[in-house]
mmCIF file of C-alpha atoms in Angstrom:
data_model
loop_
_atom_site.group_PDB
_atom_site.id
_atom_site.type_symbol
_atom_site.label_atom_id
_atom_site.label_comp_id
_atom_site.label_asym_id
_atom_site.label_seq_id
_atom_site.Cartn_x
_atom_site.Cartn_y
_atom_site.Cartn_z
ATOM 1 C CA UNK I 31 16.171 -7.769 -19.564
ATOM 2 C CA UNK I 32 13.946 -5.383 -17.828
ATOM 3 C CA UNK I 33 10.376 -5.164 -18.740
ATOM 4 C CA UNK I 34 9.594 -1.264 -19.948
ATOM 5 C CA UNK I 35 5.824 -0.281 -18.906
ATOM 6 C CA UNK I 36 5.693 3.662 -18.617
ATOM 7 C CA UNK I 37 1.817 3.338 -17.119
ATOM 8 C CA UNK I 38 3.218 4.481 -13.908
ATOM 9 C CA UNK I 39 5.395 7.675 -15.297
ATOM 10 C CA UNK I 40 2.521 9.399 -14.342
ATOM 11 C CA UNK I 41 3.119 9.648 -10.713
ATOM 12 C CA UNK I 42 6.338 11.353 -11.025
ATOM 13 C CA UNK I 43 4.461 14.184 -11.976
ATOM 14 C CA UNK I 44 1.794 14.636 -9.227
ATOM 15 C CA UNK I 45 3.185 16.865 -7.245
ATOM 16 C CA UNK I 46 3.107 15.712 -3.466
ATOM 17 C CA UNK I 47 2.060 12.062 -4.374
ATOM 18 C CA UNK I 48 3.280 9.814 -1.782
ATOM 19 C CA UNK I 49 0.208 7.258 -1.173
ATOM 20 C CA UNK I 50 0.215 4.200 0.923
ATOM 21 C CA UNK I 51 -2.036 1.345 -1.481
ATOM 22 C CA UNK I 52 -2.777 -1.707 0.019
ATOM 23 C CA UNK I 53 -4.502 -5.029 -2.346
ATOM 24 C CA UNK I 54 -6.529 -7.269 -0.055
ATOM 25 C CA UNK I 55 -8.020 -10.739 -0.916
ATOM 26 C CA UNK I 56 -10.375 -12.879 1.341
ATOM 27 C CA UNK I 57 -12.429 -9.855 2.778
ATOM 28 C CA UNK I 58 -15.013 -7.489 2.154
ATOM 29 C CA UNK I 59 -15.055 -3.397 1.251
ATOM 30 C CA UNK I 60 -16.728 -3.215 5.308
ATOM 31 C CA UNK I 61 -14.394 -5.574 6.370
ATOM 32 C CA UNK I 62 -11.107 -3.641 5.498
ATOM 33 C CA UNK I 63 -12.471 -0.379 6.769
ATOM 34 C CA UNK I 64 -13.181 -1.752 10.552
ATOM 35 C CA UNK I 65 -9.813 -3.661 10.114
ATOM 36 C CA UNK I 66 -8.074 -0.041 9.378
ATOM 37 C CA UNK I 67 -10.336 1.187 12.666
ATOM 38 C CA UNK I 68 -12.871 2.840 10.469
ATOM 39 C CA UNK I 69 -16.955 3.157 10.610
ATOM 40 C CA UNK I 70 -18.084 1.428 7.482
ATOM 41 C CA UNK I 71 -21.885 2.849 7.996
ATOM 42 C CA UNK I 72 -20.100 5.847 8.044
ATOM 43 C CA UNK I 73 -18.601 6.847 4.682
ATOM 44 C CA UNK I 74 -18.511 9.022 1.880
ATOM 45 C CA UNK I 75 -17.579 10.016 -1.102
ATOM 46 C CA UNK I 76 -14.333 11.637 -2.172
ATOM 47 C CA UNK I 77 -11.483 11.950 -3.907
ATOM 48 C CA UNK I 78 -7.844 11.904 -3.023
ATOM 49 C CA UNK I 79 -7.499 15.910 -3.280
ATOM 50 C CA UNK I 80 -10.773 16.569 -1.480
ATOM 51 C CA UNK I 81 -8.992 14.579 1.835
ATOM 52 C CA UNK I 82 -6.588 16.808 1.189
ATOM 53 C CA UNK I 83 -8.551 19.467 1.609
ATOM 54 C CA UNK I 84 -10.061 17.989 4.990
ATOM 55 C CA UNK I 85 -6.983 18.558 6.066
ATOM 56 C CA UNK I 86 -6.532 20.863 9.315
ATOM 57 C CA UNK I 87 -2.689 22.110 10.288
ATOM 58 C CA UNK I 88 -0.686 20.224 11.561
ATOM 59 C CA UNK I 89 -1.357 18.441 14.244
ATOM 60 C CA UNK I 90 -5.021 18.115 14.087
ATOM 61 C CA UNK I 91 -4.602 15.939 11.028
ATOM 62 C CA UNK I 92 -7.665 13.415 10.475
ATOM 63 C CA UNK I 93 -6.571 10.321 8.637
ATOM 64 C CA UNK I 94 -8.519 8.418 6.424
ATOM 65 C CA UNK I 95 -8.950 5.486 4.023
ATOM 66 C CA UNK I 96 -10.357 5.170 0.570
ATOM 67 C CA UNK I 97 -11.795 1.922 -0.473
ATOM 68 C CA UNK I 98 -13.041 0.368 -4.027
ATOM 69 C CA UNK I 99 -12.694 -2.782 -5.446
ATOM 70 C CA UNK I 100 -11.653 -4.592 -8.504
ATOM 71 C CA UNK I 101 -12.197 -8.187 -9.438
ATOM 72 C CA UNK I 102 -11.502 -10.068 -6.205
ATOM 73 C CA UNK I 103 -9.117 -7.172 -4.964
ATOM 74 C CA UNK I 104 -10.212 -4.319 -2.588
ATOM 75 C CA UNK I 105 -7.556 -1.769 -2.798
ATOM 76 C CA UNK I 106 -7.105 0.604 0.032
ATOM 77 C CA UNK I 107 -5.564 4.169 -0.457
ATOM 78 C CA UNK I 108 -4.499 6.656 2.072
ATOM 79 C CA UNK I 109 -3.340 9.894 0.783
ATOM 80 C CA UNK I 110 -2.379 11.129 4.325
ATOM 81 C CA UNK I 111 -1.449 8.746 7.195
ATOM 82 C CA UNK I 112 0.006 5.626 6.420
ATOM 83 C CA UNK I 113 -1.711 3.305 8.989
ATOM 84 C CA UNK I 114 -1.544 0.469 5.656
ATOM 85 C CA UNK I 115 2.238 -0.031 6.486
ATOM 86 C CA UNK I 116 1.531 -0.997 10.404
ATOM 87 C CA UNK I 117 2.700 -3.815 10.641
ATOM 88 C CA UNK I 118 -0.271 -5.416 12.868
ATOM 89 C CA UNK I 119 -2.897 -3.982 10.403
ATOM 90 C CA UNK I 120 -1.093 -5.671 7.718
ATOM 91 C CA UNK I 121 -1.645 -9.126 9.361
ATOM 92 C CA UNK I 122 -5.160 -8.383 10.455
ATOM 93 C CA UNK I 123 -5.956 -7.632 6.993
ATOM 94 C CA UNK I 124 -4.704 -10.558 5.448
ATOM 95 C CA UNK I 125 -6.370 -12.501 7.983
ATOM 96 C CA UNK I 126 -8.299 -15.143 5.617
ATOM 97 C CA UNK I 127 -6.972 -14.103 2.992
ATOM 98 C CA UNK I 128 -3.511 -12.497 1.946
ATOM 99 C CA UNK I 129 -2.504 -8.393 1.202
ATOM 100 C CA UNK I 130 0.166 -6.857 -0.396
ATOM 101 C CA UNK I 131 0.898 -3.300 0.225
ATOM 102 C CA UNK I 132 3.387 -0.458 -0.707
ATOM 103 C CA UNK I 133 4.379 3.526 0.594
ATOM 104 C CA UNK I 134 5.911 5.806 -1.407
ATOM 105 C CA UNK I 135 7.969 8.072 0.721
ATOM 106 C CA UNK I 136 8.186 11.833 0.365
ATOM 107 C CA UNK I 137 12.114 10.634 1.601
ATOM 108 C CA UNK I 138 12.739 7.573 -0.936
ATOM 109 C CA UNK I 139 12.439 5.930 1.961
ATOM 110 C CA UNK I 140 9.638 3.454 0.122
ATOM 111 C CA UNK I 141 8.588 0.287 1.571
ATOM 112 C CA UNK I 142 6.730 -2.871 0.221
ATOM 113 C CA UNK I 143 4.901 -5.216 3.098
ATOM 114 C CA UNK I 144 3.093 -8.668 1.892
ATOM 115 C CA UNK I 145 1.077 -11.029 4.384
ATOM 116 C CA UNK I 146 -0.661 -14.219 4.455
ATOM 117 C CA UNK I 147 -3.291 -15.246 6.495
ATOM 118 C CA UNK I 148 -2.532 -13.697 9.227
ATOM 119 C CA UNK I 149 0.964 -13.597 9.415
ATOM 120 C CA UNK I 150 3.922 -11.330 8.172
ATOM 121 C CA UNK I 151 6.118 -12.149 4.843
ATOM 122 C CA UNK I 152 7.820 -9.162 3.268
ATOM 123 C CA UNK I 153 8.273 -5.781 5.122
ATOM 124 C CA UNK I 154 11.267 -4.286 4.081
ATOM 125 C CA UNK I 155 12.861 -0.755 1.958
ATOM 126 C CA UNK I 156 13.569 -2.671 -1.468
ATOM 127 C CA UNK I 157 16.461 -2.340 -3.165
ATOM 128 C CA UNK I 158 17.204 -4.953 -5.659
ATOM 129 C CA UNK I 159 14.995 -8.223 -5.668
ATOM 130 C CA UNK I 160 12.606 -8.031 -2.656
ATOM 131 C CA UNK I 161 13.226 -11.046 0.067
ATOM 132 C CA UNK I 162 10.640 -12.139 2.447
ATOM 133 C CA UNK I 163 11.880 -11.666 6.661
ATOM 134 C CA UNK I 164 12.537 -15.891 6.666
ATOM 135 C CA UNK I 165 14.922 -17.248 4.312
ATOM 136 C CA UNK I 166 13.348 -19.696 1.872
ATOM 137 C CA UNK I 167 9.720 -18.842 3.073
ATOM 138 C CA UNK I 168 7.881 -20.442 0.093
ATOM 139 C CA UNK I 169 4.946 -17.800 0.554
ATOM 140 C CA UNK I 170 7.068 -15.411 -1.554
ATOM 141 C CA UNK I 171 8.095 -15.917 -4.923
ATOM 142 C CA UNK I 172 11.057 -14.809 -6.352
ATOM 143 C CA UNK I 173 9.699 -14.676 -10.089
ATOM 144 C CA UNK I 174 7.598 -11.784 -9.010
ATOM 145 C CA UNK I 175 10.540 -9.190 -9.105
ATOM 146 C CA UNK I 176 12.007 -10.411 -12.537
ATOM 147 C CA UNK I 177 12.356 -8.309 -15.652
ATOM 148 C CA UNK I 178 11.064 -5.552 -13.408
ATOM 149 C CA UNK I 179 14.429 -4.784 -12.019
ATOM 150 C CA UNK I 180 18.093 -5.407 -12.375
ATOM 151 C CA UNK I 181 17.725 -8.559 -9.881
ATOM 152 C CA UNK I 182 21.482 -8.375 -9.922
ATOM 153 C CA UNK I 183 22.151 -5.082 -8.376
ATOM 154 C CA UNK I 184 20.987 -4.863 -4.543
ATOM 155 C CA UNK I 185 21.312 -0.821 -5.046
ATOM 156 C CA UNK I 186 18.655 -0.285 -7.660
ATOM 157 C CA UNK I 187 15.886 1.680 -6.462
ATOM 158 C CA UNK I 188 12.140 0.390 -7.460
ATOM 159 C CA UNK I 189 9.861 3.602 -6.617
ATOM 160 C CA UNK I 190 6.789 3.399 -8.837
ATOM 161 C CA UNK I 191 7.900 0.209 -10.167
ATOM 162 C CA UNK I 192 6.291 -1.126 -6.855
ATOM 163 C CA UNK I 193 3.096 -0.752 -8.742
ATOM 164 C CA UNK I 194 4.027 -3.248 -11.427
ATOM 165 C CA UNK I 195 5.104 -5.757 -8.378
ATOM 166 C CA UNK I 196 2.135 -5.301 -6.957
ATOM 167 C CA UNK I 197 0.376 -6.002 -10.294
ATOM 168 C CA UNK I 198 2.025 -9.334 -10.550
ATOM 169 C CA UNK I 199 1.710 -10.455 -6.817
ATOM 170 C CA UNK I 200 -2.053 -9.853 -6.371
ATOM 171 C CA UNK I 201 -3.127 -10.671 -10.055
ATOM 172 C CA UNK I 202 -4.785 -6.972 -10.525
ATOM 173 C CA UNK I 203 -4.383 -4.163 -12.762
ATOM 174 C CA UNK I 204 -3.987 -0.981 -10.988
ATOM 175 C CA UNK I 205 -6.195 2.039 -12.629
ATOM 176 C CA UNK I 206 -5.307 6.019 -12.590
ATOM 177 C CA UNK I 207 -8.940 6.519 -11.589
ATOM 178 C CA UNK I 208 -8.169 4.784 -8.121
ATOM 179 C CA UNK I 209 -6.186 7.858 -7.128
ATOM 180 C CA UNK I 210 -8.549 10.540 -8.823
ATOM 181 C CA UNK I 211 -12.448 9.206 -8.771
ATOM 182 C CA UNK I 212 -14.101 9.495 -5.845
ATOM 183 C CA UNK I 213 -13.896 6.650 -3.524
ATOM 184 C CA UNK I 214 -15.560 5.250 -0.351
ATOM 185 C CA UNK I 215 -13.709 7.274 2.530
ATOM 186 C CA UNK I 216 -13.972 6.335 5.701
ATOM 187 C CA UNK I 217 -12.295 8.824 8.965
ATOM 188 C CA UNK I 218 -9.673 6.407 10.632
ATOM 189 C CA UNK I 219 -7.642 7.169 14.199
ATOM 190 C CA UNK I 220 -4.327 6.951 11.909
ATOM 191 C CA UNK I 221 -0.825 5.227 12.532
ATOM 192 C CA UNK I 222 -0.381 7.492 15.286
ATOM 193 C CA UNK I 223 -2.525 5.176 17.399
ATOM 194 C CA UNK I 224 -0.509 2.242 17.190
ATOM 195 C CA UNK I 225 2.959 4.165 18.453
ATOM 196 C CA UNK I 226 4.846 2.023 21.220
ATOM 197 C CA UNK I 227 2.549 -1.051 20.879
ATOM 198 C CA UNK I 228 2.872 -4.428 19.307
ATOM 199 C CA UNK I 229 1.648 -3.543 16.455
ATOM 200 C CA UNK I 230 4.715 -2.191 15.527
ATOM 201 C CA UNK I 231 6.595 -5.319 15.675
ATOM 202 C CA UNK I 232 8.264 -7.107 12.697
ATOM 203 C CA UNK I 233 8.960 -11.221 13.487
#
């Protein structure tokens, strides 16, 4: 039976709300925004409609990353760009520690990444029970998707039910006020920066 929390309805009815929100463990607020290519002496306060606003046209765009922290979590949010689904960043930023991240896709085209220490577990476009990239890796536990989702059906789609996953994996609750208070903001290069180079790479 599949678990009903309706915290996340919400999001369905921002208009233009596809966010890329990355949990990391191990490192600091300074250390996640060099690891995104960011100046951490060099931040400031905003929230996610005021980057919008920083916003040039197209294709002058100036990506950035939003920072704050909760329990033993710092959550990263990018409300333009989507550098927190790069696959290298992802395993620089769980370098001594682990991250779990997810992008909600203006397409459907969501995607959920998770890496440990280092190294790459889960990047993949869910549908039905999420599955790491090695068969049997240990690192991922199956239990996470249950009740969340028909486990059964490999069609169902999990769109902000991501949010609840994410919950569960990194042992945080996620807050409304992440994506509307003003947050640490730091200017990054964006995922543009990384096209054609290793970072791209999935094992």
């Amino acid at each position: 039976m599949k678990i009903h929390d309706d915290r996340f309805d919400w999001t369905d009815e921002e208009d233009g709300f596809y966010p890329v929100l990355t949990l990391i463990e191990g490192i600091t607020e300074d250390e996640v925004i060099r690891r995104f290519g960011g100046n951490a002496s060099a931040t400031r306060l905003l929230a996610s409609e005021e980057v919008h606003d920083l916003q040039p046209e197209y294709p002058d765009r100036r990506d950035h990353v939003s920072v704050g922290t909760a329990g033993d979590v710092v959550f990263a949010l990018e409300v333009v760009g989507w550098t927190g689904a790069v696959p290298g960043v992802l395993r620089d930023l769980s370098r001594a520690g682990r991250c779990f991240g997810l992008h909600l896709d203006i397409n459907g085209g969501d995607t959920v990444h998770y890496a440990v220490d280092g190294d790459l577990v889960v990047y993949e476009e869910p549908y039905g029970p999420v599955t790491p990239l090695r068969e049997g890796d240990t690192r991922w536990d199956p239990a996470w998707c249950a009740g969340l989702i028909d486990v059964t059906d490999p069609t169902e789609v999990w769109g902000p039910k991501l949010f609840l996953l994410a919950e569960r994996v990194m042992g945080v609750t996620i807050e409304r006020s992440w994506f509307t208070q003003p947050l640490r903001t730091a200017e990054i290069s964006g995922s543009a920066a990384f096209t054609d180079t290793p970072a791209w790479h999935i094992p």
